[in-house]
XYZ file of C-alpha atoms in Angstrom:
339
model
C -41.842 109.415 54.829
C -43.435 107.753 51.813
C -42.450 104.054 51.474
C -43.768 100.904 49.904
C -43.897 98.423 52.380
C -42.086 94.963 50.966
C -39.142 97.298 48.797
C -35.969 97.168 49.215
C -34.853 100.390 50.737
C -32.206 101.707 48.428
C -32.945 105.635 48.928
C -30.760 107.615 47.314
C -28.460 110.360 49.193
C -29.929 114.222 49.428
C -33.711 113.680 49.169
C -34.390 116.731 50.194
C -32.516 118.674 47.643
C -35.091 117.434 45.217
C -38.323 119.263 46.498
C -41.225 117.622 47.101
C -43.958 116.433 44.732
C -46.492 119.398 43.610
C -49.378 116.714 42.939
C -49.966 113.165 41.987
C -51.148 112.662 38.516
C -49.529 109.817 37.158
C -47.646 106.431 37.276
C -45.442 106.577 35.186
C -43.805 103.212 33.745
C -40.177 102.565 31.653
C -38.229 100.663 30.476
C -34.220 100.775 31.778
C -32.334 99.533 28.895
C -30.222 97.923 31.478
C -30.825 95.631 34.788
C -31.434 96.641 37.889
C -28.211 95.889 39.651
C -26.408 98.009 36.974
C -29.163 100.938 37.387
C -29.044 100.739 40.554
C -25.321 101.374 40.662
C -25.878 104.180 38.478
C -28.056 106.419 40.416
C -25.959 105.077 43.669
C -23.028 106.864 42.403
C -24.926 110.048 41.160
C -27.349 110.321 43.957
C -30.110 112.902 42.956
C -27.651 114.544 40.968
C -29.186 113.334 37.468
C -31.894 111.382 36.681
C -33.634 108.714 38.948
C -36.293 107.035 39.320
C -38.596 106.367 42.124
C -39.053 102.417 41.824
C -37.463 99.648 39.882
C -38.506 96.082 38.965
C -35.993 93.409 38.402
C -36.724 90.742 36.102
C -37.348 88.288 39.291
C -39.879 90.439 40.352
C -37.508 92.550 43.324
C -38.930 96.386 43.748
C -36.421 98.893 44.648
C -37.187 102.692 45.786
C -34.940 104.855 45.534
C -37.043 108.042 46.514
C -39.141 109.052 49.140
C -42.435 109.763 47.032
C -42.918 112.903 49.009
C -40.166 113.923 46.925
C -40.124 114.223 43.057
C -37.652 111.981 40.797
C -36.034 113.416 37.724
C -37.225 110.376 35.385
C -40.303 111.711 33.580
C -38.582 115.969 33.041
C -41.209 118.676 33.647
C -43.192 115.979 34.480
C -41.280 114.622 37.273
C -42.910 117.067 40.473
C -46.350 115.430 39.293
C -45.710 111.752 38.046
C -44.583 109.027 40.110
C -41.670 107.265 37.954
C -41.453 102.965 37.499
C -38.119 102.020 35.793
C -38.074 98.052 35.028
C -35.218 95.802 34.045
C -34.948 94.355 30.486
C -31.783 92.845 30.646
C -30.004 89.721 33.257
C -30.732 86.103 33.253
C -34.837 86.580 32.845
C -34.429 87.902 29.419
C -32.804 86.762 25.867
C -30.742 89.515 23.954
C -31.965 92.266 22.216
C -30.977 95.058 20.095
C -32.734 98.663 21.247
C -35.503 99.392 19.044
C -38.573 99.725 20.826
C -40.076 96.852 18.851
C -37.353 94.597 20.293
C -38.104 95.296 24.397
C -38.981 92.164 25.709
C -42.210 91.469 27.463
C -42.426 92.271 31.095
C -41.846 88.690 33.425
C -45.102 87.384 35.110
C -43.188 88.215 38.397
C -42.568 92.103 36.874
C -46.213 92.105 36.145
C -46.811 91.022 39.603
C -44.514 93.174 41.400
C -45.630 96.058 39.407
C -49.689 95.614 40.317
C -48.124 95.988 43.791
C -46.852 99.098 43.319
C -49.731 100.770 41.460
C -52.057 99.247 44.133
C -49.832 100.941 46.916
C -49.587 104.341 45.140
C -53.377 104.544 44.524
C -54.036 104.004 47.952
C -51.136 105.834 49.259
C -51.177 109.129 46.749
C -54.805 108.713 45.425
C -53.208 108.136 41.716
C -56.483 106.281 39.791
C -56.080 102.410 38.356
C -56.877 103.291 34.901
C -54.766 102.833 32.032
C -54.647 106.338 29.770
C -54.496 107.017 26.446
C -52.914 110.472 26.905
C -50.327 112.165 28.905
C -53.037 114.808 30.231
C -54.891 111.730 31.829
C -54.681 111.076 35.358
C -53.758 107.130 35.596
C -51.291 104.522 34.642
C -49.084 105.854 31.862
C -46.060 104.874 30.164
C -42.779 107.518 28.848
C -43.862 107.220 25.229
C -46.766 109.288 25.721
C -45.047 112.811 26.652
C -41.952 112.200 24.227
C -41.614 115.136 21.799
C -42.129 113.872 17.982
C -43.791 110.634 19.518
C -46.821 110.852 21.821
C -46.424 114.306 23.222
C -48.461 116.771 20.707
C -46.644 119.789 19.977
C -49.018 122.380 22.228
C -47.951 120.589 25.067
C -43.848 121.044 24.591
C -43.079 122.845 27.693
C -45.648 121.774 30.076
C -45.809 119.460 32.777
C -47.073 117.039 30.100
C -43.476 116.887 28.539
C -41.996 113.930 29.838
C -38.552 113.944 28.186
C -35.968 116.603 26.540
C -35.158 113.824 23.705
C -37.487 113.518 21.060
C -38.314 109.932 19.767
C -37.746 107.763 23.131
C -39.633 104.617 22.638
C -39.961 103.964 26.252
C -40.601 101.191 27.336
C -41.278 99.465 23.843
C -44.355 98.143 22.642
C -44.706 95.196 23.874
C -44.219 96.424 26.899
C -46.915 99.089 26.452
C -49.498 96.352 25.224
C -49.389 94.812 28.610
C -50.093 97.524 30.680
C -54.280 97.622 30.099
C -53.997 93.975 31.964
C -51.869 95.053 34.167
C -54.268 98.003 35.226
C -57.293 95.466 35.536
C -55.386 93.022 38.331
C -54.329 96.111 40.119
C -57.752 97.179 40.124
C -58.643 93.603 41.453
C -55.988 94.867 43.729
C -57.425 96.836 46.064
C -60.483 95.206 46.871
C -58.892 91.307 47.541
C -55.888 90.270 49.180
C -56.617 86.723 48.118
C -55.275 85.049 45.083
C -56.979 86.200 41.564
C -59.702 83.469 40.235
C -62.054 83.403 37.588
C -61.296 85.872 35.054
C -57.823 87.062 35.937
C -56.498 83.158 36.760
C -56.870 82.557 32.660
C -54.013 80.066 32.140
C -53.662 80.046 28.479
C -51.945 82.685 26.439
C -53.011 83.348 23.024
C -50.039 85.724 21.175
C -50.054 86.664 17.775
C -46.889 87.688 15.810
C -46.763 91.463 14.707
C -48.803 91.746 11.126
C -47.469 94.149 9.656
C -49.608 94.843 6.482
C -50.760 98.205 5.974
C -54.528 98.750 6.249
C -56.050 101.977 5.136
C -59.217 102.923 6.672
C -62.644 103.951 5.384
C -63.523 107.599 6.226
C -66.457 107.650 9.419
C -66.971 104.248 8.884
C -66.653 100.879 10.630
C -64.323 98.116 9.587
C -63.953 95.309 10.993
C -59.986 94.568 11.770
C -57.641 92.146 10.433
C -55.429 90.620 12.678
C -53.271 88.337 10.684
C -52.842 87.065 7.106
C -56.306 86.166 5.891
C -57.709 86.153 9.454
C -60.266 88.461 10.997
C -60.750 86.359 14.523
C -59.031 87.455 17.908
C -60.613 84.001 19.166
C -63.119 81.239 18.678
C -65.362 80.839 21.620
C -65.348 77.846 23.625
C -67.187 78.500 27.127
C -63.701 80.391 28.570
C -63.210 83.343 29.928
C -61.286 85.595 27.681
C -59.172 88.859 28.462
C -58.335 90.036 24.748
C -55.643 92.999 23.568
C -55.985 94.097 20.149
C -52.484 96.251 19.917
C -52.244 98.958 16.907
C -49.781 101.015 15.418
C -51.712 104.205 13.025
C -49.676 106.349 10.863
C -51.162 109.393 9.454
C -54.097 110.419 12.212
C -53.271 113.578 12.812
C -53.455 115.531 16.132
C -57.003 116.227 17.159
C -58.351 113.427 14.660
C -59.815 110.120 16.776
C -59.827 106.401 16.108
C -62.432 104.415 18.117
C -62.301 100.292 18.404
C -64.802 97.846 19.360
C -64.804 94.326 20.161
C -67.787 92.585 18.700
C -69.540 88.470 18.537
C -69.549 87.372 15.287
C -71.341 84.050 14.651
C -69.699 82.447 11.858
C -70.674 79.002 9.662
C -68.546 78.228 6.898
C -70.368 79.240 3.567
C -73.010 81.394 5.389
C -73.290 85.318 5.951
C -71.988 86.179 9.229
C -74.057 87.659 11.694
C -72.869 90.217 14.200
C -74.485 89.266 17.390
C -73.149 91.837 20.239
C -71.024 95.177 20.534
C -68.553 95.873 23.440
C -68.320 99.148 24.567
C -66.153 101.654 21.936
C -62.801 102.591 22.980
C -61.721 106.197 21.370
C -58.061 107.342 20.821
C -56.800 110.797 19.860
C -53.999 111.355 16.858
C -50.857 112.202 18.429
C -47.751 113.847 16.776
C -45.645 111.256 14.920
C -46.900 107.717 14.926
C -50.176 107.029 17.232
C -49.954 104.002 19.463
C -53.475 102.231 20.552
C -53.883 99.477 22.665
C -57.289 98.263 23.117
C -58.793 95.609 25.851
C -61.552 93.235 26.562
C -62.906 91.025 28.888
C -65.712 88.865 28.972
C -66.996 85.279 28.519
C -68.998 83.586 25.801
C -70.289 80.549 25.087
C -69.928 78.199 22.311
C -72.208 78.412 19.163
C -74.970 76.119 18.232
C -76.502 74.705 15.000
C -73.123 74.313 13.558
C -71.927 78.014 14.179
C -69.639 79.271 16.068
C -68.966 82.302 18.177
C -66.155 84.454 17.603
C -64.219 87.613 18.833
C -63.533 90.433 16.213
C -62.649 93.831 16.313
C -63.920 97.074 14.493
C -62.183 100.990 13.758
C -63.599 104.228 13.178
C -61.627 106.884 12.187
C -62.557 110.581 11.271
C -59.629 110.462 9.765
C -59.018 110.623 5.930
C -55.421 109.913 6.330
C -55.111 107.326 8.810
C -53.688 103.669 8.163
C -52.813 100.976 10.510
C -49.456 99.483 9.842
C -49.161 96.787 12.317
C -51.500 94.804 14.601
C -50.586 92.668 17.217
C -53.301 90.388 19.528
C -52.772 88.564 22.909
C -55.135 86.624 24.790
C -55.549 85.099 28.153
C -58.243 82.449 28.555
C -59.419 79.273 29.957
């Protein structure tokens, strides 16, 4: 048998009936539209006749499994014999109400987060699944249900694969703030597996930076680099003061079409009030492929700067590419952990 130490065993009758896993590709996470008392009474009552899942987070931060992960989980469709399937709770007494648009999922409860790095960390070690957050479904790594929905991240050559993650078209699983958190989530599970001792430095930042959702539509210059705005009037992420920083620069791109890509870069821009700005270091570039439907980027950063002399100062910006003539970016979102 295949199970997380620390879960609560809540294994669902007839395992066996659903076959067992043909490889491990993915982990897959969602969203349950529900909490995890009520989902768990669900898939009590159906068994493995249905859908299920093989893990779910409450919003306190409790892990059921439900299956065996020898055995596949219906969650994630043609998918399911390769991917191994996260549902988490969005509704109880962690979590104010909310209507279901995917812009309206709440974020996911520092003691989700936490309880979720402990599953990735066990299922990399366990099944060998890597700690890298992907961009697309055909990635191996830490995915989320959006990205092999038909009409929303899946691209049309890949309806009927193993790649197509769900028979309804437009699921916004599991919403995008949800989906913004996952690149940080990725990095502490990565810090994971090599220290069983309490995160310092970089991932024990204590202040959170969040942004609200600016929604202004940007077009983009053809092959050329822009530098991002990232609120009304404002082209900073974050002024420098000696912290460490872990930045997210979240994007939504209409109109960059399947096969077209849109690359981001973090840059230091040292800035004086009535002076030219200087650019004074590049991050590495981060490339994203069109998908059908709306394209959903979430880009990440860590690092540490100090503050600017002479009366400048140092600050974080952002930069896009496209190759794209038709590409525009209709909302940007930032969030920051520092200190």
């Amino acid at each position: 048998m295949a199970m997380m130490p620390g879960a609560v065993n809540r294994l669902l009758a007839n395992q066996a009936r659903q076959g067992r896993m043909k490889s491990y590709d993915a982990a897959c996470l969602h969203t349950m539209v529900g909490s995890l008392a009520g989902t768990d009474g669900m898939f009590q009552k159906n068994g493995t006749v249905g859908t299920e899942s093989h893990f779910g987070v409450g919003g306190d931060g409790t892990i059921y499994q439900w299956v065996d992960t020898k055995y596949t989980a219906d969650a994630n469709y043609l998918g399911s014999g390769h991917v191994i399937s996260i549902e988490t709770a969005d509704h109880g007494p962690e979590f104010k109400p909310w209507n279901t648009r995917g812009d309206n999922v709440p974020a996911w409860t520092p003691a989700q987060i936490k309880a979720i790095v402990k599953i990735l960390v066990w299922v990399h070690k366990t099944h060998g699944i890597p700690l890298r957050a992907t961009t697309s479904v055909t990635q191996k790594g830490v995915g989320y249900h959006r990205q092999g929905v038909p009409g929303n991240g899946l691209p049309s050559h890949l309806m009927g694969t193993k790649y197509q993650w769900s028979k309804y078209r437009g699921k916004v699983c599991p919403g995008d703030r949800r989906i913004a958190q996952i690149p940080g989530i990725v990095k502490q599970a990565e810090t994971g597996t090599t220290s069983t001792t309490e995160p310092k430095g970089i991932l024990g930042m204590s202040k959170y930076i969040y942004s609200k959702p600016y929604k202004a539509i940007q077009k983009l210059a053809h092959a050329k680099w822009q530098t991002l705005w990232v609120g009304r009037g404002a082209t900073s992420i974050l002024t420098f003061d000696g912290s460490s920083f872990m930045s997210e620069a979240s994007l939504v791109v209409s109109g960059l079409k399947p096969g077209e890509s849109l690359q981001v870069r973090f840059f230091i821009a040292s800035y004086e009030k009535g002076t030219k700005t200087k650019h004074v270091g590049y991050y590495s570039k981060q490339e994203f492929v069109g998908t059908t439907g709306g394209t959903y980027v979430v880009a990440s950063q860590i690092g540490k700067r100090g503050k600017g002399r002479g009366g400048r100062s140092e600050r974080l910006r952002a930069q896009v590419w496209t190759n794209s003539k038709t590409a525009k970016i209709t909302s940007v979102t930032t969030r920051t952990l520092k200190g």
